[in-house]
Amino acid sequence: MDVVRHIQEHHSQVPVAVITAFGDPKTAVEALKLGAFDYIAKPIEVDQLKAIIDSSIRLSSSETPIRPGRTLLGDSEPMNQIRAMIAKVARNQAPVHIHGETGTGKELVARLIHDSGPRAADPFIAVNCGAIPRELMESEFFGHKKGSFTGAHADKKGLFEAANGGTLFLDEIAELPLDLQVKLLRTIQEKTVRPVGEVMEKTIDVRLISATHKDLQEMIAKGQFREDLYYRVNVIPIHAPSLRERPVDIPVLAVHFVKLISEKIGIPPPRISSQALKMLATHRFPGNVRELENMLERTLALLDGDTITPDDIDLPQRASASTPGSDNAATSVSEMDGPIDEHLVNIEKKLISDALEKSGGNITRAAEMLGTSFRSLRYKIGKLGIK
């Protein structure tokens, strides 16, 4: 571990793999967090060693092409933090776990990590674990041999084999049943898969990125998620911020979606009035970015004219965004004058101040009320000068 730490501090461009007889999950996580791109327990097969060498050669290459057309929009602090994190973890091959509410763009974050790293030219396979029927899960993940069960009319590659050399993104990993979690853990540790009906194991080289909106630690306490698997997939945690954590980004996102949707349906993009942007910026958006996009798609489908006004947008709470139990958390849209940024700052200050007052000054509890992280809220308190 000292050697790994020393190399990262003094020769950070040198890729490091750890091969050891001490294969416990906590040691593996520690090595990966220190900067090792891989961690293999002895005994090691020749195919595994070849895969490690191949990965190290790719990591040593300065070429990390980024596919055009994918980006994270917004200049808020949470988005700047997540962009910096993506750049940092793209070169590292450690498993990443993305946690965030539904509609926050977890798959986009995973794709950007893949596109920014040495695996960009290889497959990116995304799968929603909750959408696979229980009886087909093992076959879908690990593949099967012809005749291994009724209906297996031909050999089939599993998701791990399909993603070989690239990245496998497991969305809603919390939906996996416990018996499959055991097999997934073995695949991650041994870097091998055994298709259903096959005798021999196959070596694979896959970077794993997972995501969920559920609290995995709470699921561990209830016996619904394996703790050893949690340590394996949650080596590098990334928080996908909700729109409530970055209201200043809503106008930028709105303009972007209006342009994209207009191109898709073949109409000139309409202008969004400043009043409409202000109204959108005060909405809480429980469905996050996905809700904003769907809302604007509905608005454009019904729009008469070339300007989107507040009357064209169907919001559940049209006049204001408020915290639970607060009727005056934001200024009425009709009362707003001046630059939108100034109003958004005032809204943020009001929401944070109210949450701190309700929590008795406890930042952790206030962060939970606002649906944000302790670190992000502490930063905001200092930046906005809130006492």
Tab-separated table of C-alpha atoms in Angstrom:
chain	number	residue	atom	x	y	z
A	1	MET	CA	0.000	0.000	0.000
A	2	ASP	CA	2.884	2.354	0.740
A	3	VAL	CA	4.328	1.654	-2.723
A	4	VAL	CA	0.962	2.386	-4.392
A	5	ARG	CA	0.683	5.641	-2.443
A	6	HIS	CA	4.262	6.663	-3.317
A	7	ILE	CA	3.757	6.023	-7.055
A	8	GLN	CA	0.545	8.046	-7.125
A	9	GLU	CA	2.235	10.964	-5.350
A	10	HIS	CA	5.429	11.011	-7.435
A	11	HIS	CA	4.679	9.173	-10.724
A	12	SER	CA	0.919	9.476	-11.153
A	13	GLN	CA	1.005	8.572	-14.868
A	14	VAL	CA	2.307	5.069	-14.118
A	15	PRO	CA	-0.595	2.561	-13.975
A	16	VAL	CA	-0.466	0.280	-10.930
A	17	ALA	CA	-2.073	-3.135	-10.430
A	18	VAL	CA	-1.897	-4.938	-7.085
A	19	ILE	CA	-1.473	-8.728	-7.088
A	20	THR	CA	-1.622	-10.252	-3.624
A	21	ALA	CA	-2.541	-13.287	-1.545
A	22	PHE	CA	-4.567	-11.025	0.782
A	23	GLY	CA	-7.807	-10.839	-1.187
A	24	ASP	CA	-10.204	-9.374	1.352
A	25	PRO	CA	-12.653	-6.700	0.067
A	26	LYS	CA	-11.537	-3.906	2.412
A	27	THR	CA	-7.898	-4.211	1.318
A	28	ALA	CA	-8.981	-4.219	-2.328
A	29	VAL	CA	-11.059	-1.083	-1.803
A	30	GLU	CA	-8.149	0.624	-0.032
A	31	ALA	CA	-5.767	-0.181	-2.913
A	32	LEU	CA	-8.226	1.107	-5.526
A	33	LYS	CA	-8.880	4.292	-3.564
A	34	LEU	CA	-5.140	4.899	-3.317
A	35	GLY	CA	-4.975	4.842	-7.109
A	36	ALA	CA	-4.390	1.254	-8.244
A	37	PHE	CA	-6.366	0.541	-11.409
A	38	ASP	CA	-6.794	-3.130	-10.547
A	39	TYR	CA	-6.515	-5.571	-7.636
A	40	ILE	CA	-6.162	-9.335	-8.186
A	41	ALA	CA	-5.984	-12.077	-5.553
A	42	LYS	CA	-3.634	-15.030	-6.065
A	43	PRO	CA	-3.535	-17.523	-7.662
A	44	ILE	CA	-3.658	-15.622	-10.946
A	45	GLU	CA	-4.265	-17.195	-14.349
A	46	VAL	CA	-2.182	-16.287	-17.399
A	47	ASP	CA	-5.278	-14.889	-19.164
A	48	GLN	CA	-5.933	-12.603	-16.194
A	49	LEU	CA	-2.330	-11.385	-16.274
A	50	LYS	CA	-2.610	-10.697	-20.023
A	51	ALA	CA	-5.790	-8.689	-19.415
A	52	ILE	CA	-4.060	-6.623	-16.715
A	53	ILE	CA	-1.091	-5.910	-19.006
A	54	ASP	CA	-3.454	-4.938	-21.838
A	55	SER	CA	-5.301	-2.550	-19.511
A	56	SER	CA	-2.042	-0.999	-18.289
A	57	ILE	CA	-0.903	-0.371	-21.890
A	58	ARG	CA	-4.189	1.363	-22.684
A	59	LEU	CA	-3.987	3.406	-19.489
A	60	SER	CA	-0.470	4.520	-20.422
A	61	SER	CA	-1.739	5.912	-23.723
A	62	SER	CA	-2.292	9.654	-23.827
A	63	GLU	CA	-5.196	9.208	-26.238
A	64	THR	CA	-8.529	9.359	-24.431
A	65	PRO	CA	-11.065	10.327	-27.099
A	66	ILE	CA	-14.299	11.887	-25.901
A	67	ARG	CA	-17.356	11.186	-28.024
A	68	PRO	CA	-19.074	14.419	-29.081
A	69	GLY	CA	-22.632	15.300	-28.137
A	70	ARG	CA	-22.564	14.262	-24.478
A	71	THR	CA	-22.033	16.839	-21.792
A	72	LEU	CA	-23.240	17.938	-18.370
A	73	LEU	CA	-24.918	21.324	-18.564
A	74	GLY	CA	-24.785	23.891	-15.789
A	75	ASP	CA	-22.287	26.083	-13.983
A	76	SER	CA	-23.458	25.456	-10.416
A	77	GLU	CA	-21.003	24.256	-7.807
A	78	PRO	CA	-22.468	20.703	-7.651
A	79	MET	CA	-22.014	20.351	-11.422
A	80	ASN	CA	-18.463	21.702	-11.302
A	81	GLN	CA	-17.707	19.149	-8.581
A	82	ILE	CA	-19.141	16.232	-10.541
A	83	ARG	CA	-17.265	17.245	-13.718
A	84	ALA	CA	-14.020	17.339	-11.734
A	85	MET	CA	-14.824	13.917	-10.263
A	86	ILE	CA	-15.514	12.447	-13.726
A	87	ALA	CA	-12.149	13.700	-15.010
A	88	LYS	CA	-10.443	12.224	-11.946
A	89	VAL	CA	-12.008	8.742	-12.045
A	90	ALA	CA	-12.029	8.285	-15.849
A	91	ARG	CA	-8.407	7.107	-15.908
A	92	ASN	CA	-8.759	4.994	-12.772
A	93	GLN	CA	-10.438	1.644	-13.438
A	94	ALA	CA	-11.927	1.184	-9.969
A	95	PRO	CA	-15.676	0.450	-9.705
A	96	VAL	CA	-17.832	3.584	-9.428
A	97	HIS	CA	-21.213	3.832	-7.722
A	98	ILE	CA	-23.505	6.734	-8.655
A	99	HIS	CA	-26.228	7.610	-6.169
A	100	GLY	CA	-28.991	10.060	-6.904
A	101	GLU	CA	-32.707	10.566	-7.293
A	102	THR	CA	-34.616	9.338	-10.324
A	103	GLY	CA	-34.115	11.607	-13.326
A	104	THR	CA	-30.779	13.140	-12.280
A	105	GLY	CA	-28.791	11.739	-15.221
A	106	LYS	CA	-26.905	8.878	-13.576
A	107	GLU	CA	-26.487	7.032	-16.888
A	108	LEU	CA	-25.109	10.180	-18.537
A	109	VAL	CA	-22.486	10.456	-15.773
A	110	ALA	CA	-21.561	6.796	-16.343
A	111	ARG	CA	-21.265	7.336	-20.110
A	112	LEU	CA	-19.035	10.384	-19.611
A	113	ILE	CA	-16.713	8.396	-17.343
A	114	HIS	CA	-16.489	5.715	-20.033
A	115	ASP	CA	-16.064	8.194	-22.916
A	116	SER	CA	-13.330	10.121	-21.088
A	117	GLY	CA	-11.170	7.092	-20.291
A	118	PRO	CA	-9.020	4.518	-22.085
A	119	ARG	CA	-12.016	2.250	-22.732
A	120	ALA	CA	-13.836	4.843	-24.877
A	121	ALA	CA	-13.373	2.875	-28.109
A	122	ASP	CA	-14.786	-0.297	-26.495
A	123	PRO	CA	-18.415	-1.168	-25.661
A	124	PHE	CA	-20.533	0.679	-23.107
A	125	ILE	CA	-23.360	-1.658	-22.079
A	126	ALA	CA	-26.143	-0.228	-19.912
A	127	VAL	CA	-28.752	-2.422	-18.231
A	128	ASN	CA	-31.587	-1.678	-15.815
A	129	CYS	CA	-31.427	-4.472	-13.246
A	130	GLY	CA	-35.065	-3.957	-12.305
A	131	ALA	CA	-36.249	-4.563	-15.883
A	132	ILE	CA	-34.855	-8.117	-16.229
A	133	PRO	CA	-37.263	-10.954	-15.320
A	134	ARG	CA	-36.006	-12.884	-12.280
A	135	GLU	CA	-35.832	-16.223	-14.098
A	136	LEU	CA	-33.681	-14.787	-16.911
A	137	MET	CA	-31.192	-12.817	-14.813
A	138	GLU	CA	-28.383	-15.380	-14.658
A	139	SER	CA	-28.577	-16.025	-18.398
A	140	GLU	CA	-28.684	-12.290	-19.183
A	141	PHE	CA	-25.647	-11.471	-17.046
A	142	PHE	CA	-23.451	-14.510	-17.691
A	143	GLY	CA	-24.791	-16.028	-20.924
A	144	HIS	CA	-25.761	-19.630	-21.637
A	145	LYS	CA	-24.868	-22.672	-23.745
A	146	LYS	CA	-27.213	-24.125	-26.324
A	147	GLY	CA	-29.496	-26.720	-24.726
A	148	SER	CA	-28.669	-25.712	-21.138
A	149	PHE	CA	-32.379	-25.120	-20.432
A	150	THR	CA	-35.711	-25.137	-22.239
A	151	GLY	CA	-35.683	-22.414	-24.865
A	152	ALA	CA	-31.874	-22.156	-25.102
A	153	HIS	CA	-31.747	-22.833	-28.861
A	154	ALA	CA	-28.301	-21.273	-29.371
A	155	ASP	CA	-25.249	-20.093	-27.441
A	156	LYS	CA	-25.723	-16.604	-26.052
A	157	LYS	CA	-23.235	-14.078	-24.720
A	158	GLY	CA	-24.064	-12.489	-21.392
A	159	LEU	CA	-23.812	-8.794	-20.562
A	160	PHE	CA	-20.333	-9.182	-19.060
A	161	GLU	CA	-18.974	-10.801	-22.229
A	162	ALA	CA	-20.715	-8.217	-24.412
A	163	ALA	CA	-19.004	-5.448	-22.421
A	164	ASN	CA	-15.582	-7.158	-22.453
A	165	GLY	CA	-12.845	-4.544	-22.773
A	166	GLY	CA	-15.326	-1.772	-22.048
A	167	THR	CA	-17.774	-0.705	-19.340
A	168	LEU	CA	-20.851	-2.395	-17.883
A	169	PHE	CA	-23.326	0.018	-16.285
A	170	LEU	CA	-25.714	-1.632	-13.816
A	171	ASP	CA	-28.543	0.823	-13.206
A	172	GLU	CA	-30.731	0.180	-10.142
A	173	ILE	CA	-28.303	-2.425	-8.797
A	174	ALA	CA	-30.368	-2.523	-5.583
A	175	GLU	CA	-32.996	-4.534	-7.489
A	176	LEU	CA	-30.700	-7.587	-7.837
A	177	PRO	CA	-31.809	-10.625	-5.777
A	178	LEU	CA	-29.391	-11.937	-3.146
A	179	ASP	CA	-28.438	-15.128	-5.011
A	180	LEU	CA	-27.393	-13.131	-8.072
A	181	GLN	CA	-25.496	-10.697	-5.845
A	182	VAL	CA	-23.300	-13.645	-4.746
A	183	LYS	CA	-22.498	-14.540	-8.369
A	184	LEU	CA	-21.885	-10.907	-9.272
A	185	LEU	CA	-19.430	-10.578	-6.371
A	186	ARG	CA	-17.483	-13.623	-7.584
A	187	THR	CA	-17.358	-12.250	-11.132
A	188	ILE	CA	-15.987	-8.920	-9.891
A	189	GLN	CA	-13.384	-10.595	-7.656
A	190	GLU	CA	-12.219	-13.317	-10.049
A	191	LYS	CA	-12.784	-11.415	-13.320
A	192	THR	CA	-14.312	-14.525	-14.832
A	193	VAL	CA	-17.788	-15.623	-15.916
A	194	ARG	CA	-19.288	-19.084	-16.322
A	195	PRO	CA	-22.239	-19.201	-18.749
A	196	VAL	CA	-25.217	-21.343	-17.726
A	197	GLY	CA	-24.493	-24.914	-18.843
A	198	GLU	CA	-20.765	-24.246	-19.392
A	199	VAL	CA	-18.016	-26.089	-17.488
A	200	MET	CA	-15.108	-23.713	-18.093
A	201	GLU	CA	-14.911	-20.120	-16.906
A	202	LYS	CA	-14.091	-17.278	-19.282
A	203	THR	CA	-11.766	-14.400	-18.356
A	204	ILE	CA	-13.255	-10.926	-18.772
A	205	ASP	CA	-11.936	-7.364	-18.523
A	206	VAL	CA	-14.818	-5.049	-17.663
A	207	ARG	CA	-15.052	-1.793	-15.753
A	208	LEU	CA	-18.128	-1.806	-13.540
A	209	ILE	CA	-20.244	1.290	-12.883
A	210	SER	CA	-23.427	0.928	-10.849
A	211	ALA	CA	-26.211	3.275	-9.786
A	212	THR	CA	-29.320	3.411	-7.641
A	213	HIS	CA	-31.673	5.877	-5.998
A	214	LYS	CA	-32.011	3.631	-2.929
A	215	ASP	CA	-29.962	3.724	0.294
A	216	LEU	CA	-27.741	0.625	0.026
A	217	GLN	CA	-26.519	0.888	3.630
A	218	GLU	CA	-30.105	0.821	4.838
A	219	MET	CA	-30.711	-2.240	2.637
A	220	ILE	CA	-27.618	-3.921	4.139
A	221	ALA	CA	-29.037	-3.380	7.626
A	222	LYS	CA	-32.288	-5.042	6.493
A	223	GLY	CA	-30.433	-7.972	4.919
A	224	GLN	CA	-31.512	-6.991	1.394
A	225	PHE	CA	-28.056	-6.180	0.002
A	226	ARG	CA	-24.751	-7.933	0.630
A	227	GLU	CA	-22.195	-5.878	2.541
A	228	ASP	CA	-19.214	-7.459	0.733
A	229	LEU	CA	-20.748	-6.566	-2.651
A	230	TYR	CA	-21.373	-3.016	-1.419
A	231	TYR	CA	-17.665	-2.604	-0.639
A	232	ARG	CA	-16.784	-3.908	-4.104
A	233	VAL	CA	-19.113	-1.657	-6.131
A	234	ASN	CA	-18.888	1.470	-3.955
A	235	VAL	CA	-15.123	2.013	-4.240
A	236	ILE	CA	-15.583	5.489	-5.730
A	237	PRO	CA	-18.964	7.052	-4.806
A	238	ILE	CA	-20.410	9.887	-6.925
A	239	HIS	CA	-23.497	11.884	-5.974
A	240	ALA	CA	-25.730	12.951	-8.887
A	241	PRO	CA	-27.279	16.223	-7.647
A	242	SER	CA	-30.999	16.888	-7.893
A	243	LEU	CA	-32.324	20.061	-9.540
A	244	ARG	CA	-33.181	21.343	-6.048
A	245	GLU	CA	-29.446	21.390	-5.345
A	246	ARG	CA	-28.698	23.437	-8.462
A	247	PRO	CA	-31.649	25.726	-9.328
A	248	VAL	CA	-29.308	28.169	-11.079
A	249	ASP	CA	-28.855	25.553	-13.838
A	250	ILE	CA	-32.570	25.287	-14.680
A	251	PRO	CA	-32.670	28.188	-17.227
A	252	VAL	CA	-29.655	26.760	-19.095
A	253	LEU	CA	-31.225	23.299	-19.187
A	254	ALA	CA	-34.579	24.705	-20.292
A	255	VAL	CA	-33.064	26.552	-23.262
A	256	HIS	CA	-31.073	23.444	-24.198
A	257	PHE	CA	-34.106	21.130	-24.122
A	258	VAL	CA	-36.271	23.563	-26.084
A	259	LYS	CA	-33.650	23.595	-28.841
A	260	LEU	CA	-33.303	19.793	-28.886
A	261	ILE	CA	-37.065	19.131	-28.845
A	262	SER	CA	-37.679	21.725	-31.555
A	263	GLU	CA	-35.126	20.053	-33.817
A	264	LYS	CA	-36.735	16.665	-33.160
A	265	ILE	CA	-40.262	17.782	-34.105
A	266	GLY	CA	-39.053	20.027	-36.938
A	267	ILE	CA	-40.025	23.522	-35.780
A	268	PRO	CA	-37.991	26.719	-35.211
A	269	PRO	CA	-37.008	26.875	-31.517
A	270	PRO	CA	-39.273	29.347	-29.696
A	271	ARG	CA	-37.966	31.955	-27.289
A	272	ILE	CA	-38.515	31.434	-23.556
A	273	SER	CA	-39.622	34.599	-21.795
A	274	SER	CA	-37.712	35.698	-18.705
A	275	GLN	CA	-40.916	35.299	-16.666
A	276	ALA	CA	-41.214	31.663	-17.810
A	277	LEU	CA	-37.582	30.987	-16.898
A	278	LYS	CA	-38.091	32.519	-13.458
A	279	MET	CA	-41.151	30.371	-12.897
A	280	LEU	CA	-39.290	27.202	-13.885
A	281	ALA	CA	-36.402	28.150	-11.595
A	282	THR	CA	-38.719	28.264	-8.564
A	283	HIS	CA	-40.265	24.832	-9.147
A	284	ARG	CA	-38.891	21.943	-7.035
A	285	PHE	CA	-38.936	19.330	-9.855
A	286	PRO	CA	-39.301	16.082	-7.875
A	287	GLY	CA	-38.679	14.254	-11.180
A	288	ASN	CA	-35.507	16.308	-11.758
A	289	VAL	CA	-34.041	16.775	-15.258
A	290	ARG	CA	-36.338	14.127	-16.756
A	291	GLU	CA	-39.410	15.977	-15.455
A	292	LEU	CA	-38.133	19.284	-16.875
A	293	GLU	CA	-37.546	17.715	-20.301
A	294	ASN	CA	-40.972	16.048	-20.387
A	295	MET	CA	-42.655	19.244	-19.242
A	296	LEU	CA	-41.033	21.258	-22.042
A	297	GLU	CA	-41.855	18.577	-24.630
A	298	ARG	CA	-45.515	18.819	-23.621
A	299	THR	CA	-45.318	22.627	-23.728
A	300	LEU	CA	-43.885	22.678	-27.270
A	301	ALA	CA	-46.463	20.183	-28.516
A	302	LEU	CA	-49.277	22.531	-27.438
A	303	LEU	CA	-47.555	25.890	-28.073
A	304	ASP	CA	-49.216	28.561	-30.228
A	305	GLY	CA	-46.786	31.288	-31.223
A	306	ASP	CA	-43.025	31.750	-31.046
A	307	THR	CA	-42.582	32.555	-27.333
A	308	ILE	CA	-43.041	30.365	-24.265
A	309	THR	CA	-44.757	32.330	-21.494
A	310	PRO	CA	-45.729	31.261	-17.950
A	311	ASP	CA	-49.271	30.533	-19.196
A	312	ASP	CA	-47.901	27.916	-21.624
A	313	ILE	CA	-46.200	25.870	-18.898
A	314	ASP	CA	-48.251	23.483	-16.794
A	315	LEU	CA	-46.607	23.403	-13.348
A	316	PRO	CA	-48.152	21.616	-10.338
A	317	GLN	CA	-47.123	24.626	-8.197
A	318	ARG	CA	-47.238	27.583	-10.525
A	319	ALA	CA	-46.419	30.521	-8.282
A	320	SER	CA	-43.733	29.354	-5.905
A	321	ALA	CA	-41.392	26.655	-4.687
A	322	SER	CA	-41.654	25.962	-0.981
A	323	THR	CA	-40.258	23.696	1.621
A	324	PRO	CA	-42.723	21.479	3.508
A	325	GLY	CA	-44.675	23.581	5.989
A	326	SER	CA	-43.531	26.883	4.531
A	327	ASP	CA	-45.996	29.001	2.502
A	328	ASN	CA	-43.614	31.837	1.678
A	329	ALA	CA	-40.307	30.181	0.821
A	330	ALA	CA	-40.022	31.909	-2.544
A	331	THR	CA	-41.073	35.192	-4.043
A	332	SER	CA	-44.162	35.165	-6.258
A	333	VAL	CA	-43.200	35.159	-9.923
A	334	SER	CA	-45.395	38.167	-10.575
A	335	GLU	CA	-43.354	40.166	-8.037
A	336	MET	CA	-39.962	39.374	-9.610
A	337	ASP	CA	-37.983	42.119	-11.297
A	338	GLY	CA	-34.321	42.302	-12.266
A	339	PRO	CA	-31.748	39.624	-13.165
A	340	ILE	CA	-32.829	35.995	-12.706
A	341	ASP	CA	-29.520	35.039	-11.038
A	342	GLU	CA	-30.206	37.492	-8.225
A	343	HIS	CA	-33.625	35.974	-7.556
A	344	LEU	CA	-32.262	32.434	-7.633
A	345	VAL	CA	-29.628	33.357	-5.041
A	346	ASN	CA	-32.340	34.861	-2.816
A	347	ILE	CA	-34.473	31.721	-3.208
A	348	GLU	CA	-31.512	29.528	-2.246
A	349	LYS	CA	-30.718	31.657	0.791
A	350	LYS	CA	-34.347	31.579	1.916
A	351	LEU	CA	-34.662	27.781	1.525
A	352	ILE	CA	-31.372	27.104	3.321
A	353	SER	CA	-32.099	29.581	6.125
A	354	ASP	CA	-35.552	28.053	6.701
A	355	ALA	CA	-34.099	24.525	6.797
A	356	LEU	CA	-31.378	25.562	9.250
A	357	GLU	CA	-33.947	27.255	11.484
A	358	LYS	CA	-36.176	24.164	11.473
A	359	SER	CA	-33.216	21.870	12.237
A	360	GLY	CA	-31.962	24.069	15.089
A	361	GLY	CA	-28.765	24.840	13.185
A	362	ASN	CA	-27.977	21.149	12.533
A	363	ILE	CA	-26.429	21.110	9.031
A	364	THR	CA	-26.809	17.340	8.610
A	365	ARG	CA	-30.557	17.478	9.293
A	366	ALA	CA	-30.960	20.585	7.154
A	367	ALA	CA	-29.201	18.836	4.268
A	368	GLU	CA	-31.634	15.900	4.554
A	369	MET	CA	-34.603	18.299	4.432
A	370	LEU	CA	-33.243	19.946	1.288
A	371	GLY	CA	-32.284	16.671	-0.391
A	372	THR	CA	-28.602	17.579	-0.649
A	373	SER	CA	-25.322	16.441	0.886
A	374	PHE	CA	-23.723	17.818	4.072
A	375	ARG	CA	-20.646	18.925	2.105
A	376	SER	CA	-22.620	20.719	-0.573
A	377	LEU	CA	-24.807	22.515	1.986
A	378	ARG	CA	-21.816	23.576	4.080
A	379	TYR	CA	-20.218	25.041	0.941
A	380	LYS	CA	-23.443	26.925	0.090
A	381	ILE	CA	-23.743	28.329	3.628
A	382	GLY	CA	-20.228	29.785	3.378
A	383	LYS	CA	-20.656	31.033	-0.196
A	384	LEU	CA	-23.981	32.763	0.497
A	385	GLY	CA	-22.812	34.182	3.817
A	386	ILE	CA	-25.626	32.596	5.827
A	387	LYS	CA	-25.171	32.933	9.591
